[in-house]
CSV table of C-alpha atoms in Angstrom, one decimal:
chain,number,residue,atom,x,y,z
A,7,GLY,CA,0.0,0.0,0.0
A,8,ARG,CA,0.8,3.7,-0.3
A,9,ASN,CA,2.1,5.7,2.7
A,10,VAL,CA,-0.1,8.7,3.1
A,11,PRO,CA,1.4,11.3,5.5
A,12,ALA,CA,-0.9,12.4,8.3
A,13,ALA,CA,-1.9,16.1,8.4
A,14,GLN,CA,0.0,18.2,10.8
A,15,GLY,CA,-0.8,17.2,14.4
A,16,GLU,CA,-3.2,14.4,13.3
A,17,ASP,CA,-2.8,11.0,14.9
A,18,ALA,CA,-1.3,8.3,12.8
A,19,TRP,CA,-1.6,4.5,13.2
A,20,ILE,CA,1.6,2.5,13.0
A,21,GLY,CA,2.3,-1.2,13.6
A,22,THR,CA,3.8,-2.0,16.9
A,23,TRP,CA,3.7,-5.7,16.4
A,24,SER,CA,2.8,-7.9,13.5
A,25,THR,CA,3.3,-11.4,12.1
A,26,ALA,CA,2.5,-13.0,8.8
A,27,ALA,CA,-0.8,-14.9,8.4
A,28,GLN,CA,0.0,-18.5,7.3
A,29,SER,CA,-2.2,-21.3,6.1
A,30,VAL,CA,-1.9,-24.4,8.3
A,31,ILE,CA,-1.4,-27.9,7.0
A,32,PRO,CA,-4.8,-29.4,6.0
A,33,GLY,CA,-6.1,-31.5,8.8
A,34,GLN,CA,-3.7,-30.0,11.3
A,35,ALA,CA,-5.7,-26.9,12.3
A,36,GLN,CA,-6.4,-26.5,16.0
A,37,VAL,CA,-10.0,-26.2,16.9
A,38,PHE,CA,-11.2,-24.1,19.9
A,39,ARG,CA,-14.7,-24.5,21.2
A,40,ARG,CA,-16.0,-22.9,24.4
A,41,GLN,CA,-12.4,-21.9,25.1
A,42,THR,CA,-10.4,-18.7,25.5
A,43,ILE,CA,-6.9,-18.3,24.1
A,44,ARG,CA,-4.5,-15.8,25.4
A,45,LEU,CA,-1.8,-14.7,23.0
A,46,ILE,CA,1.3,-12.8,24.2
A,47,VAL,CA,3.1,-10.3,22.0
A,48,ARG,CA,5.8,-7.6,22.6
A,49,ALA,CA,5.1,-4.1,21.4
A,50,SER,CA,8.0,-2.4,19.6
A,51,VAL,CA,6.6,1.2,19.8
A,52,GLY,CA,4.7,2.6,22.7
A,53,GLY,CA,1.4,4.4,22.5
A,54,ALA,CA,-1.8,5.3,24.4
A,55,LYS,CA,-4.4,4.0,21.9
A,56,LEU,CA,-4.3,0.7,20.0
A,57,ARG,CA,-6.3,-1.6,17.7
A,58,VAL,CA,-5.9,-5.3,17.0
A,59,ARG,CA,-5.9,-7.0,13.6
A,60,LEU,CA,-7.2,-10.5,13.2
A,61,SER,CA,-7.2,-12.7,10.2
A,62,ASN,CA,-9.4,-15.5,8.8
A,63,THR,CA,-7.6,-15.3,5.4
A,64,PHE,CA,-6.9,-19.0,4.8
A,65,SER,CA,-10.3,-20.4,5.9
A,66,ASP,CA,-13.3,-21.2,3.7
A,67,ARG,CA,-15.6,-20.8,6.8
A,68,PRO,CA,-16.6,-17.8,8.9
A,69,LEU,CA,-14.8,-17.3,12.2
A,70,PRO,CA,-17.1,-16.4,15.1
A,71,ILE,CA,-15.4,-14.5,17.9
A,72,ASP,CA,-17.6,-14.2,21.0
A,73,GLY,CA,-15.3,-11.9,23.0
A,74,ALA,CA,-12.0,-10.2,22.7
A,75,ARG,CA,-9.8,-8.3,25.3
A,76,ILE,CA,-6.4,-6.8,25.5
A,77,ALA,CA,-4.3,-6.0,28.6
A,78,ARG,CA,-0.7,-5.6,29.7
A,79,ARG,CA,0.9,-8.9,30.7
A,80,THR,CA,2.5,-9.4,34.1
A,81,THR,CA,4.0,-12.9,34.0
A,82,GLY,CA,3.1,-16.2,32.3
A,83,ALA,CA,-0.6,-16.1,31.3
A,84,HIS,CA,-1.5,-13.4,33.8
A,85,ILE,CA,-2.4,-9.7,33.2
A,86,GLU,CA,-2.5,-6.5,35.1
A,87,PRO,CA,-6.3,-6.2,36.0
A,88,THR,CA,-6.4,-2.4,35.8
A,89,SER,CA,-5.1,-2.6,32.2
A,90,ASP,CA,-7.8,-5.0,30.9
A,91,ARG,CA,-9.9,-3.6,28.1
A,92,ALA,CA,-12.7,-5.1,26.0
A,93,LEU,CA,-12.1,-5.1,22.2
A,94,LEU,CA,-15.1,-4.1,20.2
A,95,PHE,CA,-15.8,-4.5,16.5
A,96,GLN,CA,-18.0,-1.7,15.1
A,97,GLY,CA,-19.2,-1.2,18.6
A,98,ARG,CA,-20.0,-4.9,19.3
A,99,ALA,CA,-18.4,-7.3,21.7
A,100,SER,CA,-18.6,-10.1,19.3
A,101,THR,CA,-17.9,-10.4,15.6
A,102,THR,CA,-17.8,-13.0,12.8
A,103,ILE,CA,-14.9,-12.6,10.4
A,104,PRO,CA,-16.1,-13.9,6.9
A,105,ALA,CA,-14.1,-16.6,5.1
A,106,ARG,CA,-10.9,-15.3,3.5
A,107,ALA,CA,-11.2,-11.9,5.3
A,108,THR,CA,-9.7,-9.9,8.1
A,109,ALA,CA,-11.0,-7.7,10.9
A,110,VAL,CA,-9.7,-4.7,12.8
A,111,SER,CA,-11.0,-3.8,16.3
A,112,ASP,CA,-12.3,-0.4,17.2
A,113,PRO,CA,-9.6,1.8,18.8
A,114,VAL,CA,-9.1,1.3,22.6
A,115,ASP,CA,-7.4,3.6,25.1
A,116,LEU,CA,-4.5,1.6,26.8
A,117,VAL,CA,-1.1,2.9,27.6
A,118,VAL,CA,1.5,0.5,26.1
A,119,PRO,CA,5.2,1.1,26.8
A,120,ALA,CA,7.8,0.5,24.2
A,121,LEU,CA,8.9,-3.2,24.5
A,122,GLY,CA,5.9,-3.8,26.8
A,123,GLU,CA,4.2,-7.2,26.7
A,124,LEU,CA,0.5,-7.4,25.8
A,125,ALA,CA,-2.0,-10.2,26.1
A,126,VAL,CA,-4.8,-10.6,23.6
A,127,SER,CA,-7.5,-12.9,24.8
A,128,LEU,CA,-10.1,-14.3,22.3
A,129,TYR,CA,-13.1,-16.3,23.4
A,130,PHE,CA,-14.8,-18.8,21.0
A,131,GLY,CA,-18.2,-19.9,22.2
A,132,ARG,CA,-18.7,-21.9,19.1
A,133,SER,CA,-16.2,-24.0,17.0
A,134,ALA,CA,-13.3,-21.9,15.7
A,135,VAL,CA,-10.9,-23.7,13.3
A,136,ALA,CA,-7.5,-22.1,13.3
A,137,GLU,CA,-6.8,-22.4,9.6
A,138,THR,CA,-5.0,-19.0,9.7
A,139,SER,CA,-2.2,-18.9,12.2
A,140,HIS,CA,1.5,-18.2,12.5
A,141,ALA,CA,3.3,-21.4,13.3
A,142,LEU,CA,6.6,-20.3,14.8
A,143,ALA,CA,5.6,-17.8,17.4
A,144,LEU,CA,8.7,-18.6,19.6
A,145,GLN,CA,6.3,-17.5,22.3
A,146,THR,CA,4.3,-19.5,24.8
A,147,ASN,CA,0.6,-18.8,24.4
A,148,TYR,CA,-2.2,-20.1,26.5
A,149,VAL,CA,-5.5,-22.0,26.1
A,150,SER,CA,-8.2,-22.5,28.7
A,151,ALA,CA,-10.2,-25.6,29.3
A,152,GLU,CA,-13.6,-25.9,27.7
A,153,GLY,CA,-16.2,-23.9,29.6
A,154,GLY,CA,-17.1,-20.2,29.8
A,155,ASP,CA,-15.4,-17.0,28.7
A,156,VAL,CA,-12.3,-16.4,30.9
A,157,SER,CA,-10.9,-13.6,28.7
A,158,ALA,CA,-11.1,-11.1,31.5
A,159,SER,CA,-9.4,-13.3,34.1
A,160,ALA,CA,-6.4,-11.7,35.7
A,161,ASN,CA,-5.0,-15.1,36.6
A,162,PHE,CA,-5.7,-17.0,33.5
A,163,PRO,CA,-6.7,-20.7,34.1
A,164,VAL,CA,-4.2,-22.4,31.7
A,165,ALA,CA,-5.2,-25.9,30.5
A,166,ASP,CA,-2.8,-26.1,27.6
A,167,THR,CA,0.0,-24.1,25.9
A,168,ILE,CA,0.6,-23.5,22.2
A,169,ASP,CA,3.6,-22.0,20.3
A,170,SER,CA,1.6,-20.4,17.5
A,171,TRP,CA,-0.4,-17.2,17.1
A,172,PRO,CA,-3.9,-18.3,15.8
A,173,PHE,CA,-5.8,-15.5,14.0
A,174,LEU,CA,-3.8,-12.6,15.5
A,175,THR,CA,-1.8,-10.7,12.8
A,176,GLY,CA,-1.1,-7.3,14.2
A,177,ILE,CA,-1.4,-4.6,16.8
A,178,ASP,CA,-1.3,-0.9,15.8
A,179,VAL,CA,-0.7,2.1,18.1
A,180,VAL,CA,-1.5,5.8,17.5
A,181,THR,CA,1.5,8.1,17.4
A,182,ASN,CA,1.5,11.8,16.7
A,183,SER,CA,2.8,12.6,13.2
A,184,ARG,CA,5.7,14.5,14.8
A,185,GLY,CA,7.2,11.2,15.7
A,186,ALA,CA,8.7,8.8,13.1
A,187,ALA,CA,8.8,5.0,12.7
A,188,ILE,CA,10.4,2.7,10.2
A,189,VAL,CA,8.2,-0.3,9.2
A,190,ALA,CA,9.8,-3.1,7.3
A,191,PHE,CA,7.8,-5.6,5.2
A,192,GLY,CA,9.6,-8.9,4.6
């Protein structure tokens, strides 16, 4: 895409974390049902407002997300409770990403320090097939047992760990146009 400079003093979105969406090997996709996943990422650039990018690019079926939250991580799967924010999609707490499509959350106010760790929690009340993922996360991510929505839990009840980033492809922060960032696409 083209870079369009922000007007003087206008806020500009830049990527603070991103990964490539990948297609999983047929028949090897993880399935989440009545489970919450908590995905850990490290922000490169700090900011006070952010949005989350999710992908269902490699799936032929819609992806129902019944709840999404973001917070600053403390240790392991745990978050700082005062930093916990609901992620909305066009003002709604749930969304369905169509097959072969992506979604971006509404902006949320949350102070993120440069190099700070964030936890993105996604709850799937119905079956969600992770056909779009990033296989080599080199990061431990967390899965709850089947049951209710635990996306807001400060002390996340870990039932399993994964080393991939299902569905999550990016986090953007707002910076003022007086700042500068270099974004590399590889």
